[in-house]
PDB file of C-alpha atoms in Angstrom:
ATOM      1  CA  UNK A   1     -12.946  24.988  60.626  1.00 79.00           C
ATOM      2  CA  UNK A   2     -14.502  27.982  62.382  1.00 90.00           C
ATOM      3  CA  UNK A   3     -14.685  31.416  60.757  1.00 92.00           C
ATOM      4  CA  UNK A   4     -12.160  32.682  63.296  1.00 94.00           C
ATOM      5  CA  UNK A   5      -9.698  29.901  62.509  1.00 95.00           C
ATOM      6  CA  UNK A   6     -10.127  30.557  58.800  1.00 95.00           C
ATOM      7  CA  UNK A   7      -9.445  34.270  59.340  1.00 95.00           C
ATOM      8  CA  UNK A   8      -6.372  33.404  61.446  1.00 97.00           C
ATOM      9  CA  UNK A   9      -4.936  31.190  58.722  1.00 95.00           C
ATOM     10  CA  UNK A  10      -5.595  33.646  55.914  1.00 96.00           C
ATOM     11  CA  UNK A  11      -4.233  36.744  57.687  1.00 96.00           C
ATOM     12  CA  UNK A  12      -1.141  34.934  58.898  1.00 93.00           C
ATOM     13  CA  UNK A  13      -0.045  34.402  55.323  1.00 94.00           C
ATOM     14  CA  UNK A  14       1.024  38.052  55.537  1.00 94.00           C
ATOM     15  CA  UNK A  15       4.370  37.770  57.322  1.00 87.00           C
ATOM     16  CA  UNK A  16       4.753  41.195  58.949  1.00 87.00           C
ATOM     17  CA  UNK A  17       1.205  42.448  59.507  1.00 96.00           C
ATOM     18  CA  UNK A  18      -0.954  39.307  59.552  1.00 96.00           C
ATOM     19  CA  UNK A  19      -1.251  38.940  63.331  1.00 97.00           C
ATOM     20  CA  UNK A  20      -2.032  42.642  63.723  1.00 96.00           C
ATOM     21  CA  UNK A  21      -4.731  42.546  61.029  1.00 96.00           C
ATOM     22  CA  UNK A  22      -6.279  39.472  62.657  1.00 96.00           C
ATOM     23  CA  UNK A  23      -6.180  41.093  66.098  1.00 96.00           C
ATOM     24  CA  UNK A  24      -7.862  44.273  64.830  1.00 95.00           C
ATOM     25  CA  UNK A  25     -10.586  42.246  63.119  1.00 94.00           C
ATOM     26  CA  UNK A  26     -11.150  40.078  66.200  1.00 94.00           C
ATOM     27  CA  UNK A  27     -11.284  43.187  68.395  1.00 92.00           C
ATOM     28  CA  UNK A  28     -14.306  44.319  66.397  1.00 89.00           C
ATOM     29  CA  UNK A  29     -16.231  41.295  67.676  1.00 85.00           C
ATOM     30  CA  UNK A  30     -16.018  42.669  71.208  1.00 87.00           C
ATOM     31  CA  UNK A  31     -14.929  46.319  70.887  1.00 88.00           C
ATOM     32  CA  UNK A  32     -13.608  46.610  74.455  1.00 89.00           C
ATOM     33  CA  UNK A  33     -10.749  44.287  73.421  1.00 92.00           C
ATOM     34  CA  UNK A  34      -9.448  47.193  71.343  1.00 90.00           C
ATOM     35  CA  UNK A  35      -8.847  49.244  74.482  1.00 91.00           C
ATOM     36  CA  UNK A  36      -5.678  47.239  75.195  1.00 95.00           C
ATOM     37  CA  UNK A  37      -4.518  47.081  71.548  1.00 94.00           C
ATOM     38  CA  UNK A  38      -3.877  43.345  71.805  1.00 96.00           C
ATOM     39  CA  UNK A  39      -1.999  41.175  69.352  1.00 97.00           C
ATOM     40  CA  UNK A  40      -2.963  37.520  69.086  1.00 98.00           C
ATOM     41  CA  UNK A  41       0.408  35.805  68.789  1.00 97.00           C
ATOM     42  CA  UNK A  42      -0.666  32.163  68.637  1.00 97.00           C
ATOM     43  CA  UNK A  43      -3.973  30.422  68.031  1.00 98.00           C
ATOM     44  CA  UNK A  44      -4.809  26.754  67.697  1.00 97.00           C
ATOM     45  CA  UNK A  45      -7.245  24.297  69.208  1.00 97.00           C
ATOM     46  CA  UNK A  46      -6.887  24.327  73.015  1.00 98.00           C
ATOM     47  CA  UNK A  47      -4.337  27.180  73.053  1.00 98.00           C
ATOM     48  CA  UNK A  48      -4.271  30.915  72.461  1.00 98.00           C
ATOM     49  CA  UNK A  49      -1.879  33.696  73.424  1.00 98.00           C
ATOM     50  CA  UNK A  50      -2.402  37.447  73.313  1.00 98.00           C
ATOM     51  CA  UNK A  51       0.293  40.098  73.777  1.00 98.00           C
ATOM     52  CA  UNK A  52      -0.433  43.274  75.721  1.00 98.00           C
ATOM     53  CA  UNK A  53       2.294  45.866  75.274  1.00 98.00           C
ATOM     54  CA  UNK A  54       3.431  47.714  78.404  1.00 98.00           C
ATOM     55  CA  UNK A  55       2.431  51.275  77.583  1.00 96.00           C
ATOM     56  CA  UNK A  56       0.807  54.152  79.395  1.00 96.00           C
ATOM     57  CA  UNK A  57      -2.700  53.560  78.002  1.00 95.00           C
ATOM     58  CA  UNK A  58      -2.933  50.279  79.995  1.00 96.00           C
ATOM     59  CA  UNK A  59      -1.194  51.473  83.187  1.00 97.00           C
ATOM     60  CA  UNK A  60      -2.667  51.850  86.634  1.00 96.00           C
ATOM     61  CA  UNK A  61      -1.726  54.543  89.164  1.00 96.00           C
ATOM     62  CA  UNK A  62       1.584  52.834  90.042  1.00 96.00           C
ATOM     63  CA  UNK A  63       2.761  52.523  86.432  1.00 96.00           C
ATOM     64  CA  UNK A  64       2.209  48.788  85.925  1.00 97.00           C
ATOM     65  CA  UNK A  65      -0.215  47.065  83.562  1.00 98.00           C
ATOM     66  CA  UNK A  66      -3.672  47.439  85.114  1.00 97.00           C
ATOM     67  CA  UNK A  67      -5.441  44.356  86.478  1.00 97.00           C
ATOM     68  CA  UNK A  68      -8.479  44.970  84.280  1.00 96.00           C
ATOM     69  CA  UNK A  69      -6.277  45.210  81.167  1.00 97.00           C
ATOM     70  CA  UNK A  70      -4.802  41.844  82.153  1.00 98.00           C
ATOM     71  CA  UNK A  71      -8.283  40.329  82.582  1.00 98.00           C
ATOM     72  CA  UNK A  72      -9.274  41.780  79.212  1.00 97.00           C
ATOM     73  CA  UNK A  73      -6.289  40.048  77.584  1.00 98.00           C
ATOM     74  CA  UNK A  74      -7.100  36.770  79.320  1.00 98.00           C
ATOM     75  CA  UNK A  75     -10.704  36.955  78.176  1.00 97.00           C
ATOM     76  CA  UNK A  76      -9.637  37.631  74.588  1.00 97.00           C
ATOM     77  CA  UNK A  77      -7.288  34.633  74.643  1.00 98.00           C
ATOM     78  CA  UNK A  78     -10.053  32.462  76.115  1.00 98.00           C
ATOM     79  CA  UNK A  79     -12.583  33.619  73.521  1.00 97.00           C
ATOM     80  CA  UNK A  80     -10.246  32.906  70.621  1.00 97.00           C
ATOM     81  CA  UNK A  81      -9.406  29.480  72.019  1.00 98.00           C
ATOM     82  CA  UNK A  82     -13.089  28.661  72.541  1.00 97.00           C
ATOM     83  CA  UNK A  83     -14.042  29.672  69.005  1.00 96.00           C
ATOM     84  CA  UNK A  84     -11.411  27.474  67.343  1.00 97.00           C
ATOM     85  CA  UNK A  85     -11.776  24.525  69.740  1.00 97.00           C
ATOM     86  CA  UNK A  86     -15.471  23.996  70.463  1.00 95.00           C
ATOM     87  CA  UNK A  87     -17.149  21.120  68.577  1.00 93.00           C
ATOM     88  CA  UNK A  88     -19.544  22.283  65.849  1.00 91.00           C
ATOM     89  CA  UNK A  89     -22.622  20.998  67.715  1.00 92.00           C
ATOM     90  CA  UNK A  90     -21.928  23.061  70.860  1.00 94.00           C
ATOM     91  CA  UNK A  91     -21.968  26.689  71.931  1.00 95.00           C
ATOM     92  CA  UNK A  92     -20.369  28.550  74.831  1.00 96.00           C
ATOM     93  CA  UNK A  93     -20.753  31.641  76.953  1.00 96.00           C
ATOM     94  CA  UNK A  94     -18.509  32.920  79.761  1.00 96.00           C
ATOM     95  CA  UNK A  95     -19.917  32.242  83.204  1.00 97.00           C
ATOM     96  CA  UNK A  96     -17.263  33.665  85.505  1.00 97.00           C
ATOM     97  CA  UNK A  97     -13.617  34.441  86.092  1.00 98.00           C
ATOM     98  CA  UNK A  98     -11.430  33.728  89.100  1.00 98.00           C
ATOM     99  CA  UNK A  99      -7.935  35.185  89.069  1.00 98.00           C
ATOM    100  CA  UNK A 100      -5.087  35.859  91.446  1.00 98.00           C
ATOM    101  CA  UNK A 101      -2.581  38.645  90.925  1.00 97.00           C
ATOM    102  CA  UNK A 102       0.773  37.079  91.733  1.00 98.00           C
ATOM    103  CA  UNK A 103       3.345  39.747  90.767  1.00 98.00           C
ATOM    104  CA  UNK A 104       3.586  43.269  89.350  1.00 98.00           C
ATOM    105  CA  UNK A 105       2.997  43.489  85.610  1.00 98.00           C
ATOM    106  CA  UNK A 106       6.062  45.572  84.783  1.00 98.00           C
ATOM    107  CA  UNK A 107       6.700  44.535  81.172  1.00 98.00           C
ATOM    108  CA  UNK A 108       4.798  43.410  78.095  1.00 98.00           C
ATOM    109  CA  UNK A 109       2.422  40.625  79.154  1.00 98.00           C
ATOM    110  CA  UNK A 110       1.567  37.478  77.245  1.00 98.00           C
ATOM    111  CA  UNK A 111      -1.918  36.287  78.172  1.00 98.00           C
ATOM    112  CA  UNK A 112      -2.390  32.545  77.659  1.00 98.00           C
ATOM    113  CA  UNK A 113      -5.526  30.385  77.653  1.00 98.00           C
ATOM    114  CA  UNK A 114      -5.350  26.576  77.617  1.00 98.00           C
ATOM    115  CA  UNK A 115      -7.690  23.602  77.693  1.00 98.00           C
ATOM    116  CA  UNK A 116      -7.542  19.894  76.938  1.00 96.00           C
ATOM    117  CA  UNK A 117      -9.594  18.458  74.063  1.00 93.00           C
ATOM    118  CA  UNK A 118     -11.214  15.935  76.415  1.00 93.00           C
ATOM    119  CA  UNK A 119     -12.848  18.839  78.259  1.00 94.00           C
ATOM    120  CA  UNK A 120     -14.628  19.932  75.076  1.00 93.00           C
ATOM    121  CA  UNK A 121     -15.569  16.456  73.902  1.00 88.00           C
ATOM    122  CA  UNK A 122     -17.291  15.644  77.198  1.00 82.00           C
ATOM    123  CA  UNK A 123     -18.472  19.129  78.026  1.00 70.00           C
ATOM    124  CA  UNK A 124     -22.000  20.083  78.690  1.00 88.00           C
ATOM    125  CA  UNK A 125     -22.288  22.527  81.537  1.00 94.00           C
ATOM    126  CA  UNK A 126     -19.218  24.027  83.188  1.00 96.00           C
ATOM    127  CA  UNK A 127     -15.860  23.988  81.433  1.00 97.00           C
ATOM    128  CA  UNK A 128     -12.801  25.593  83.028  1.00 97.00           C
ATOM    129  CA  UNK A 129     -10.281  27.366  80.802  1.00 98.00           C
ATOM    130  CA  UNK A 130      -6.891  27.795  82.469  1.00 98.00           C
ATOM    131  CA  UNK A 131      -5.492  31.308  82.028  1.00 98.00           C
ATOM    132  CA  UNK A 132      -2.317  33.131  82.980  1.00 98.00           C
ATOM    133  CA  UNK A 133      -0.394  36.296  82.179  1.00 98.00           C
ATOM    134  CA  UNK A 134       3.387  36.166  81.955  1.00 98.00           C
ATOM    135  CA  UNK A 135       6.016  38.934  81.980  1.00 98.00           C
ATOM    136  CA  UNK A 136       8.872  38.900  79.485  1.00 98.00           C
ATOM    137  CA  UNK A 137      11.163  37.479  82.202  1.00 98.00           C
ATOM    138  CA  UNK A 138       8.848  34.445  82.621  1.00 98.00           C
ATOM    139  CA  UNK A 139       7.206  35.578  85.870  1.00 98.00           C
ATOM    140  CA  UNK A 140       3.494  34.802  86.102  1.00 98.00           C
ATOM    141  CA  UNK A 141       1.676  38.012  87.099  1.00 98.00           C
ATOM    142  CA  UNK A 142      -1.915  36.734  86.972  1.00 98.00           C
ATOM    143  CA  UNK A 143      -3.383  33.245  86.867  1.00 98.00           C
ATOM    144  CA  UNK A 144      -6.728  31.609  87.236  1.00 98.00           C
ATOM    145  CA  UNK A 145      -9.728  30.098  85.499  1.00 98.00           C
ATOM    146  CA  UNK A 146     -12.422  31.410  83.214  1.00 98.00           C
ATOM    147  CA  UNK A 147     -15.482  29.214  83.550  1.00 98.00           C
ATOM    148  CA  UNK A 148     -17.625  28.665  80.473  1.00 97.00           C
ATOM    149  CA  UNK A 149     -21.155  27.347  80.190  1.00 97.00           C
ATOM    150  CA  UNK A 150     -21.211  24.881  77.288  1.00 96.00           C
ATOM    151  CA  UNK A 151     -24.456  23.536  75.798  1.00 95.00           C
ATOM    152  CA  UNK A 152     -25.611  21.788  72.667  1.00 94.00           C
ATOM    153  CA  UNK A 153     -26.786  24.092  69.892  1.00 92.00           C
ATOM    154  CA  UNK A 154     -30.516  24.213  69.433  1.00 87.00           C
TER     155      UNK A 154
END
């Protein structure tokens, strides 16, 4: 079990504040995550979701959730997923992101990252993590791939 997964399990024993405590702690790992005040809502091998609340601090000039805030949420979901999924003998680093903005982000947004275990078991080199952001009405507002570079640990 990774340190992140252990932290997730221990903080989520606290029913009301556990996810928020975990999210604050995880945001310290990469401080720019804190700029969107994310809440990790679900975390397990091959799946992570992060909630970005629709508030002024993440808005663009037209009053919707900014594209960069969305990408930040997707990257946080991907990073959490990678940390709890990657085999112990491997390491990862982000290599690139390709996204399409498919609708206006006019509500809270749930950022989701997903993989299949077979990708990790066979991976050495590129590994694509599927990502998407979804409005509260179910509309996908951003979708794409974050490509990781996976290698064996030295």
